Short mmCIF file of C-alpha atoms in Angstrom, two decimals:
data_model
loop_
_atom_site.label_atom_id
_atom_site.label_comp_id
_atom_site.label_asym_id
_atom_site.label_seq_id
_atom_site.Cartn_x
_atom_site.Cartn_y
_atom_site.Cartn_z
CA UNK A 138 -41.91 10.87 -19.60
CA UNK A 139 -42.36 14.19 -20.95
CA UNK A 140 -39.77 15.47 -23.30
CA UNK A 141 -40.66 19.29 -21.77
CA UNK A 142 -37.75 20.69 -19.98
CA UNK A 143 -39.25 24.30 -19.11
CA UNK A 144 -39.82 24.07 -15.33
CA UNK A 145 -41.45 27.74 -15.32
CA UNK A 146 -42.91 28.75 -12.98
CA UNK A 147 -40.72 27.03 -10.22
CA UNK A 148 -37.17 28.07 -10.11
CA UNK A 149 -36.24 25.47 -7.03
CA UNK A 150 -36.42 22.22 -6.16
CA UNK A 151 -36.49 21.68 -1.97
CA UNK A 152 -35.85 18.20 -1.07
CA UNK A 153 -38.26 18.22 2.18
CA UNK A 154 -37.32 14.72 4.91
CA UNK A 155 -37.39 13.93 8.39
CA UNK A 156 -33.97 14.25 9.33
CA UNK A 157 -31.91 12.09 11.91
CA UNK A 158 -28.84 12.74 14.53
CA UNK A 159 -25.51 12.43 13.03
CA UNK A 160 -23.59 11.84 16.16
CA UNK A 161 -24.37 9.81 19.93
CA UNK A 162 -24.64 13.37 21.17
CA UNK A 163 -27.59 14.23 18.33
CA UNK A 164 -29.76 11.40 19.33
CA UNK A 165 -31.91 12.69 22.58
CA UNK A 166 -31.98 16.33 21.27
CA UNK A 167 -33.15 15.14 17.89
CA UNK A 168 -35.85 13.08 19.60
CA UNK A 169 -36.56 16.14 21.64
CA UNK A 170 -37.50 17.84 18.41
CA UNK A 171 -39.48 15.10 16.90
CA UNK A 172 -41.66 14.43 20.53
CA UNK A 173 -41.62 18.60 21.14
CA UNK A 174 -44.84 19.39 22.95
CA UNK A 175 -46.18 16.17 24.30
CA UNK A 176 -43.78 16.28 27.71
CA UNK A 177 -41.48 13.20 26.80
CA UNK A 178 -38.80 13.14 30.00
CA UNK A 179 -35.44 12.80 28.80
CA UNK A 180 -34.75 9.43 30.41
CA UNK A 181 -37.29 8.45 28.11
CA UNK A 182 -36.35 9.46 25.06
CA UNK A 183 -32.96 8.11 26.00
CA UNK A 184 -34.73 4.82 26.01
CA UNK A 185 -36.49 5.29 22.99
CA UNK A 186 -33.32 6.00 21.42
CA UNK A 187 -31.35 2.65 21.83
CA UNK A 188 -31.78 1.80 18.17
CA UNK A 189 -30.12 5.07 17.21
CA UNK A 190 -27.24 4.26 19.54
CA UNK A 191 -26.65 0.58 17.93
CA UNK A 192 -25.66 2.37 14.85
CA UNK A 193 -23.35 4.45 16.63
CA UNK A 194 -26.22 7.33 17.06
CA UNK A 195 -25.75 8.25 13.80
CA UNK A 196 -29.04 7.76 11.44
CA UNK A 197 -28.35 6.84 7.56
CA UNK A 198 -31.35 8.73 6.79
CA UNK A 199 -29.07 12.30 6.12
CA UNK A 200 -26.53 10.17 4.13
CA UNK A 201 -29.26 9.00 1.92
CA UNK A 202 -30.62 12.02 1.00
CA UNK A 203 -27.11 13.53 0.13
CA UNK A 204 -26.87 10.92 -2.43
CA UNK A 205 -30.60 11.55 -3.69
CA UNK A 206 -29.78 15.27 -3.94
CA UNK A 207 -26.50 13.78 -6.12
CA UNK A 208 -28.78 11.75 -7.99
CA UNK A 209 -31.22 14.67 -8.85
CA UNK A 210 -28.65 17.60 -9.72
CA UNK A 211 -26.66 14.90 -11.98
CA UNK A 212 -29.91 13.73 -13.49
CA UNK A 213 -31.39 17.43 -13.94
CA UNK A 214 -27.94 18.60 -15.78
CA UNK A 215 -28.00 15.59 -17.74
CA UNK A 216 -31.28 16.49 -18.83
CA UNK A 217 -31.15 20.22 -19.52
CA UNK A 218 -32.94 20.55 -16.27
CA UNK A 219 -31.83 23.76 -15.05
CA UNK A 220 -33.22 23.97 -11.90
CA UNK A 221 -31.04 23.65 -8.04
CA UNK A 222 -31.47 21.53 -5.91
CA UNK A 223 -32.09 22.56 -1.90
CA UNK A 224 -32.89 20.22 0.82
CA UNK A 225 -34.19 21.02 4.42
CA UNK A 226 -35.19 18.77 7.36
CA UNK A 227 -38.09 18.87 9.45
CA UNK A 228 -36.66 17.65 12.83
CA UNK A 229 -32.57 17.90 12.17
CA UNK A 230 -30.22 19.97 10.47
CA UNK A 231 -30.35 21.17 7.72
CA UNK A 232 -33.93 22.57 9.35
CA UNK A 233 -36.49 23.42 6.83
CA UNK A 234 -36.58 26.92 8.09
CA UNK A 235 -32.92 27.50 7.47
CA UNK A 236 -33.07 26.21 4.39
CA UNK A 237 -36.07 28.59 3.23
CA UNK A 238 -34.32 31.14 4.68
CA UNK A 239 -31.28 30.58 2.27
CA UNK A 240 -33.74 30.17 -1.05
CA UNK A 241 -35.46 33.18 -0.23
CA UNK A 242 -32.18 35.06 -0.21
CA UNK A 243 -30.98 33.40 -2.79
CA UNK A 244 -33.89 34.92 -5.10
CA UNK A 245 -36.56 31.81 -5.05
CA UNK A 246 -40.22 32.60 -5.38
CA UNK A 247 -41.45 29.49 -6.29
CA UNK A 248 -40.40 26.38 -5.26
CA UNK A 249 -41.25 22.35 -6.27
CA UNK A 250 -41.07 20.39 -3.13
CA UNK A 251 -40.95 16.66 -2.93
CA UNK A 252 -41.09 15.40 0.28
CA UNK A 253 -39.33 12.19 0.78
CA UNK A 254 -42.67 10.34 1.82
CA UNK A 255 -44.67 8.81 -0.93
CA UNK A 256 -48.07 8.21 0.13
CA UNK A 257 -50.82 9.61 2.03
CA UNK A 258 -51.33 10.48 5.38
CA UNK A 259 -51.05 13.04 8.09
CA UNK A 260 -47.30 12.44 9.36
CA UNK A 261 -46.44 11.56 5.25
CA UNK A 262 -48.01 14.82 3.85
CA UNK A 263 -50.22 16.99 6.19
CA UNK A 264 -47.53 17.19 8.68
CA UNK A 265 -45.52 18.38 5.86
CA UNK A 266 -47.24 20.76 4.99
CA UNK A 267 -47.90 22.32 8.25
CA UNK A 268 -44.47 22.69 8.77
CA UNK A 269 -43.65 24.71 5.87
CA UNK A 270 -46.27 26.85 6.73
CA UNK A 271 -44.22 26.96 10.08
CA UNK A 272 -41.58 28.15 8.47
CA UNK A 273 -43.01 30.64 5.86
CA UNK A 274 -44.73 31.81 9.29
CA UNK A 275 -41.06 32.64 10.84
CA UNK A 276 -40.18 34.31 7.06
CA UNK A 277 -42.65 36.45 7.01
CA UNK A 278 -41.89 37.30 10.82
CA UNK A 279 -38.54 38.59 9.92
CA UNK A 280 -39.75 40.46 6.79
CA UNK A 281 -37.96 38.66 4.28
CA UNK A 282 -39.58 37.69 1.03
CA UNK A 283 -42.08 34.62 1.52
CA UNK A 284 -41.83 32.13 -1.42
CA UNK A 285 -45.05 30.08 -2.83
CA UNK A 286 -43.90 26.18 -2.06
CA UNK A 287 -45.93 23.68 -4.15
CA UNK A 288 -45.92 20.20 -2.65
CA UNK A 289 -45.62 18.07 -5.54
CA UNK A 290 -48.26 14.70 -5.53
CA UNK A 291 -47.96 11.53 -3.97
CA UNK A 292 -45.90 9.16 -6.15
CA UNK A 293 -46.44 5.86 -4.84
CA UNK A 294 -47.09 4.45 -8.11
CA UNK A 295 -45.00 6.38 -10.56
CA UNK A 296 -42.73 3.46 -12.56
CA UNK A 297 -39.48 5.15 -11.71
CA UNK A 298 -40.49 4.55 -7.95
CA UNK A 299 -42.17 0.93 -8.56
CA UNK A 300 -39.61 -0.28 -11.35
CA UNK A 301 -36.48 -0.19 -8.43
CA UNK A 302 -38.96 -2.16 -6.02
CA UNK A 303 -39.42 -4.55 -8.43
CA UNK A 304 -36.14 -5.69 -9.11
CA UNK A 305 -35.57 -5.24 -5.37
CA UNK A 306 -37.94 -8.04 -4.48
CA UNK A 307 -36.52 -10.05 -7.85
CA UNK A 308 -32.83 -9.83 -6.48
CA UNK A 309 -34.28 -10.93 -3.03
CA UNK A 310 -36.32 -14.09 -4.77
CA UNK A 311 -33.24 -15.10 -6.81
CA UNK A 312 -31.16 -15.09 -3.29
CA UNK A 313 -33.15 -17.52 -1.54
CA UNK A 314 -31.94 -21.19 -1.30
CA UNK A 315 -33.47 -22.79 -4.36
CA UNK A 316 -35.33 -25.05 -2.70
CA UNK A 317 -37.44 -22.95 -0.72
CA UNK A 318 -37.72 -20.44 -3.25
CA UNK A 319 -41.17 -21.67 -5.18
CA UNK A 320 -43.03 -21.68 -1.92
CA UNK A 321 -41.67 -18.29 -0.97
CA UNK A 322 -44.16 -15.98 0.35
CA UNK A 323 -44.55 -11.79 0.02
CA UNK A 324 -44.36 -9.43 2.91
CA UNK A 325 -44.68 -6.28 1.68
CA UNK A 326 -44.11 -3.58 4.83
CA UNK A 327 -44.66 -0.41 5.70
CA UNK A 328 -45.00 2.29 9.17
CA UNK A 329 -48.04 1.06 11.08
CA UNK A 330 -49.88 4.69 11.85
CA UNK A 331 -53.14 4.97 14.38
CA UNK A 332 -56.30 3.02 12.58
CA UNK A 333 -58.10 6.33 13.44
CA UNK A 334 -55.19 8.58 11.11
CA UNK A 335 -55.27 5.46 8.27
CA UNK A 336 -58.87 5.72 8.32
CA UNK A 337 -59.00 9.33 7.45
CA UNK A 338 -55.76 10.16 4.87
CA UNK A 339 -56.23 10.83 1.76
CA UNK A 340 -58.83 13.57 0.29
CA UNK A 341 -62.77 13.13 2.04
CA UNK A 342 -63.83 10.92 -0.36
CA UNK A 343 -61.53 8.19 0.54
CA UNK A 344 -61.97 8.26 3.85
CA UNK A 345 -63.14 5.02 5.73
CA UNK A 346 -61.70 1.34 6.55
CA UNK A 347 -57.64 1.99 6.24
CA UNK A 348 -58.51 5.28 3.83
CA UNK A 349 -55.98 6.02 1.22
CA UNK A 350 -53.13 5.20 3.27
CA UNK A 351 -53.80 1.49 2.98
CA UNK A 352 -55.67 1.49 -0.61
CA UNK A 353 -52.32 3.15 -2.14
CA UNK A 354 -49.93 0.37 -0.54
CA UNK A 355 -52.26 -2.34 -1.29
CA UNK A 356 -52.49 -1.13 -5.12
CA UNK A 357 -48.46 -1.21 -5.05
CA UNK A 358 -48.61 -4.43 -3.95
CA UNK A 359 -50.71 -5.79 -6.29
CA UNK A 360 -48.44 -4.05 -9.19
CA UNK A 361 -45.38 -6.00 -7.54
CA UNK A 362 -46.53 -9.08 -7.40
CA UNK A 363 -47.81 -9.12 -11.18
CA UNK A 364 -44.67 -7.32 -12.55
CA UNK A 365 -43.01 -10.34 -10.77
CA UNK A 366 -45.09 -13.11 -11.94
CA UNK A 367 -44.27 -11.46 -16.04
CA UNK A 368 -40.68 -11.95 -15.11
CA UNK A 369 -40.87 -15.16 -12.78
CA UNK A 370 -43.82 -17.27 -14.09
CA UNK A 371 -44.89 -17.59 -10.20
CA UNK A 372 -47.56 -15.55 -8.74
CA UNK A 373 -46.33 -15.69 -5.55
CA UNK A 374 -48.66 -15.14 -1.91
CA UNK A 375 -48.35 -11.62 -0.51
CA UNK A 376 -50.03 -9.54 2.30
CA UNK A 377 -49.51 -6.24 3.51
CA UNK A 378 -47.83 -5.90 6.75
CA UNK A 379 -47.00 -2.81 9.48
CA UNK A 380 -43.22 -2.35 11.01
CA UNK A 381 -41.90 0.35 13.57
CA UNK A 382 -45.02 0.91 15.67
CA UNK A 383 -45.09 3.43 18.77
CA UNK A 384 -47.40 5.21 20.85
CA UNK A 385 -49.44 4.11 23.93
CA UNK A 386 -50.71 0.12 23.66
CA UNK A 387 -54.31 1.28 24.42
CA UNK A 388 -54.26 2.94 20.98
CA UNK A 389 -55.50 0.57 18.06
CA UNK A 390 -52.96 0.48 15.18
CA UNK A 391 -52.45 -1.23 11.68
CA UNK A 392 -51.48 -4.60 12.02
CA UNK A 393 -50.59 -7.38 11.40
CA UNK A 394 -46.75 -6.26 12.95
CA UNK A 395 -44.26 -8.30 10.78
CA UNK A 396 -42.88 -10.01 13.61
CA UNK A 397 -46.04 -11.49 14.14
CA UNK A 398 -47.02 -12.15 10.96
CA UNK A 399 -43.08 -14.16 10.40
CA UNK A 400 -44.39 -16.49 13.19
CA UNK A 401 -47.96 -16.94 11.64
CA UNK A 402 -46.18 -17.81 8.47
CA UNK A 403 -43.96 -20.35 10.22
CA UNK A 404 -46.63 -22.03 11.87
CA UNK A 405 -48.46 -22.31 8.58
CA UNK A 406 -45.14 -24.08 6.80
CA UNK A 407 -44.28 -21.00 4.84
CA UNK A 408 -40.95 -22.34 4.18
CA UNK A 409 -39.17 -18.59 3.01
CA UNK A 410 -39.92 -14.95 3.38
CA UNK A 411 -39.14 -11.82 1.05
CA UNK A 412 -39.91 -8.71 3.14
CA UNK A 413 -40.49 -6.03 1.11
CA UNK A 414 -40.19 -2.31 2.68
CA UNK A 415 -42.48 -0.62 0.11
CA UNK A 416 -43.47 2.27 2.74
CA UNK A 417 -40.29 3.92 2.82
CA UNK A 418 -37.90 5.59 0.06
CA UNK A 419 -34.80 4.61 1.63
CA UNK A 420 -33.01 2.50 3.98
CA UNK A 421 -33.47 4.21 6.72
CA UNK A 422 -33.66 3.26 10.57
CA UNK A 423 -36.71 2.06 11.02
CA UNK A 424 -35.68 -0.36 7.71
CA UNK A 425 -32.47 -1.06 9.93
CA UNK A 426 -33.54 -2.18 13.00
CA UNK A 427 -36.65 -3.11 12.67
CA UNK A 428 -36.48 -5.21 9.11
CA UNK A 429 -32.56 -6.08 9.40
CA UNK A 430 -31.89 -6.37 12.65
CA UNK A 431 -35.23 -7.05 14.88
CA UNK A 432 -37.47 -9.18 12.10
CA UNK A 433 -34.57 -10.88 10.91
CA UNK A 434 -33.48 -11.90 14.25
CA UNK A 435 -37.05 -13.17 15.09
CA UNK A 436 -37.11 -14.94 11.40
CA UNK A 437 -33.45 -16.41 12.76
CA UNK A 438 -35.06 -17.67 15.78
CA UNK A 439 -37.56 -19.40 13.59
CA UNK A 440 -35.22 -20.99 11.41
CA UNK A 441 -37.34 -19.04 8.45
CA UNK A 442 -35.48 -18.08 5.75
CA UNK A 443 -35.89 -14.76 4.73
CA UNK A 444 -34.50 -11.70 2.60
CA UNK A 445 -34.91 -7.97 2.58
CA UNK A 446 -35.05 -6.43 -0.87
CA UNK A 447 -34.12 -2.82 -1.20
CA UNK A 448 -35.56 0.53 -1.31
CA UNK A 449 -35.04 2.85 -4.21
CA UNK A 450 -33.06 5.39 -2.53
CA UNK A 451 -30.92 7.28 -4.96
CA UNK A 452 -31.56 5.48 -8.07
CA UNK A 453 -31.07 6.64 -11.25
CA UNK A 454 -34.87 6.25 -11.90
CA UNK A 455 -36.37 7.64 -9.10
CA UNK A 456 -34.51 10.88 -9.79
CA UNK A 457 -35.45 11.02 -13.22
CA UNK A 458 -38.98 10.30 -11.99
CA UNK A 459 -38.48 13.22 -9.89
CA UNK A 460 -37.51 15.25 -12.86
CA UNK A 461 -41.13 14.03 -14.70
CA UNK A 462 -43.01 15.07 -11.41
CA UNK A 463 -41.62 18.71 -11.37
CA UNK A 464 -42.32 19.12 -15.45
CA UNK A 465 -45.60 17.58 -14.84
CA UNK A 466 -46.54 20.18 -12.14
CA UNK A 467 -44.74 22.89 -14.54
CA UNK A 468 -46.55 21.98 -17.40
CA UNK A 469 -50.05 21.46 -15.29
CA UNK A 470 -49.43 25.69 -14.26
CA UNK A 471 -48.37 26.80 -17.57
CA UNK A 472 -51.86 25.00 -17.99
CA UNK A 473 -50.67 22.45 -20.42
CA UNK A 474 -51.68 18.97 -21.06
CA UNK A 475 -49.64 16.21 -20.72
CA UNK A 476 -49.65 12.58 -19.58
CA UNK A 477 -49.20 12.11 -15.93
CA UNK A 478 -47.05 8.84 -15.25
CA UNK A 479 -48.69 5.84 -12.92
CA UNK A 480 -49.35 2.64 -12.54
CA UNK A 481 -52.20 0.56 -11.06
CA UNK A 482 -55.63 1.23 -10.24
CA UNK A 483 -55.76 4.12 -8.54
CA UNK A 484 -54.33 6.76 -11.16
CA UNK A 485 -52.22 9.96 -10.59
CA UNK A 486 -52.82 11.85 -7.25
CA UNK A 487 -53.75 15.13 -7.24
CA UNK A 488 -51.49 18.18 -7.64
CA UNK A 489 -52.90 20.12 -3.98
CA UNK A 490 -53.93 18.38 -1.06
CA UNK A 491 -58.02 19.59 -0.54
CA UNK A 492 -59.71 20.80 2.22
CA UNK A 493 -60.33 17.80 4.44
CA UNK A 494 -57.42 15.99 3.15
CA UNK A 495 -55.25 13.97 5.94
CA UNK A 496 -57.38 16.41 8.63
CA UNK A 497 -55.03 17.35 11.39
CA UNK A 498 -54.60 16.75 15.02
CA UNK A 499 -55.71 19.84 15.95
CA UNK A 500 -56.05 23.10 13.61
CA UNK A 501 -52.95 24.17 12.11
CA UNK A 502 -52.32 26.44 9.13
CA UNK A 503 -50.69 24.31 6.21
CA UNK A 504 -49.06 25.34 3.17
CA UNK A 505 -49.69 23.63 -0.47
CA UNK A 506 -53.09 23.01 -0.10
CA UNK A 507 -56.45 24.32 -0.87
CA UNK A 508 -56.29 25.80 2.76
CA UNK A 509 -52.68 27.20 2.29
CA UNK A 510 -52.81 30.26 3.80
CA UNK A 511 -49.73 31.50 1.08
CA UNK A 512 -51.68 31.09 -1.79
#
């Protein structure tokens, strides 16, 4: 990593996530906010929200990012970093807006964001995007000072995101029973999205059969499974699998679901499972209920061992990887040189999201792109 610790010209960081409800009476509003505009009934959404009310309403998604903004000011002051930390949410409080809001009155013209999704695809990056354009829309509405935001890239496969998945998937190998563990088998999961979105994310030129979306997990995978067989001596079966799928059953999306693919596993004599959430940064719900509670009761009924390994979350790493992405991007605008950190096949993605990138549902403006309208 670089040994540069001028982050001119940003003088933020925003910490950009979904947000989740807090509280039993959070969890239909919340929903409210992330369904707004397609006519969900409340009854519904109450439905929908069942998981949320297993866990007492209250999502762990907010807790996790308090400790990642922990991890990042402690890492940042540790490193002569100085640069503070903000975080907003797109669907819960803190709301993005609000939290622009604050930075701009605080002085901030030019802000780093990392949003807590690592790869690409509309609802991971484009989505994003649009809504901080949403909310430099509502600045500029109020005549306050509009900041330039600067999405920084995908980092799927930067070693201080893979290195925690590694040993994630290690810890979960060296649980298993001994005597299944040899013959365990891989099942690296992430969100299953519309074939139609997978098939266009990323930039044009990857656009086609599961686009970027699936070539960046699959290249993840692959790093895994070989940093695994170095330590292990076993090169041990894998396949990519989907988790936490919604939306109308007419729709076609990415499959195999990992429920399904437990009981093909089973049937084959697979006799132990690692499932290994690669799509998601942290342990949130959809890594609660539908890894450690709803796959592992289906593995249960199976009599399939299994383990979950974890996510990176707030570790030390990924915030100092963090730290490398924003002097990267620094560096990269004070057009300097410098090594940019990955691993795999597919390189370093790019710093802004082109013109076709991710295409959305239906034209909206977007901001940190080469169609930002705050250039």
């Amino acid at each position: 990593m670089s040994d540069l610790r001028e982050p001119a010209p940003y003088d933020a960081l925003l910490l950009l996530s979904f947000g989740g409800p807090e509280g039993p009476d959070d969890v239909v509003p919340f929903l409210a906010n992330v369904t707004r505009g397609r006519g969900i009934p409340e009854e519904r959404l109450k439905e929908v929200g069942k998981h949320y009310f297993l866990f007492g309403g209250v999502s762990p998604i907010n807790g996790q990012n308090r400790a990642l903004l922990d991890a990042l000011r402690k890492d940042f002051a540790d490193h002569g970093l100085d640069l503070p930390v903000y975080w907003g949410n797109r669907n819960w409080a803190p709301y993005l807006t609000d939290t622009l809001r604050e930075m701009a009155g605080d002085g901030h013209r030019r802000i780093a964001v990392l949003a807590t999704s690592a790869y690409a695809s509309y609802s991971g990056c484009r989505q994003y995007r649009e809504n901080l354009a949403e909310s430099l829309a509502v600045l500029e509405a109020e005549g306050l000072p509009v900041p330039r935001v600067d999405k920084l890239r995908h980092y799927f496969n930067h070693p201080g995101f893979v290195g925690p998945m590694v040993d994630g998937v290690l810890a979960s190998l060296a649980d298993l029973p001994q005597d299944v563990r040899a013959g365990a088998h891989l099942a690296f999961t992430t969100h299953s999205i519309p074939t139609s979105a997978a098939d266009a994310s990323g930039p044009p030129e990857a656009h086609g059969d599961g686009g970027a979306y699936v070539a960046e997990h699959l290249d993840v995978a692959r790093v895994i499974v070989e940093a695994v067989r170095e330590r292990t001596g076993v090169e041990y079966p894998w396949q990519l699998v989907y988790q936490s799928r919604s939306g109308a059953p007419h729709t076609p999306w990415l499959e195999p679901d990992i429920c399904d693919h437990l009981e093909l596993l089973h049937s084959d004599g697979v006799p132990a499972v690692v499932m290994a959430p690669i799509g998601f940064v942290s342990d949130h719900m959809e890594v609660l209920y539908d890894l450690d509670t709803e796959a592992t009761a289906k593995a249960a009924e199976l009599r399939l061992p299994v383990r979950r390994s974890a996510t990176v979350g707030a570790d030390p790493r990924f915030a100092a990887a963090v730290r490398d992405l924003v002097l990267e991007r620094a560096a990269t605008e004070q057009g300097r040189g410098r090594e940019r950190c990955a691993l795999g096949a597919l390189g370093a993605s790019h710093d802004l999201c082109p013109v076709g990138c991710c295409p959305a549902r239906a034209a909206r403006p977007a901001a940190a792109g080469a169609d930002s309208p705050y250039a």
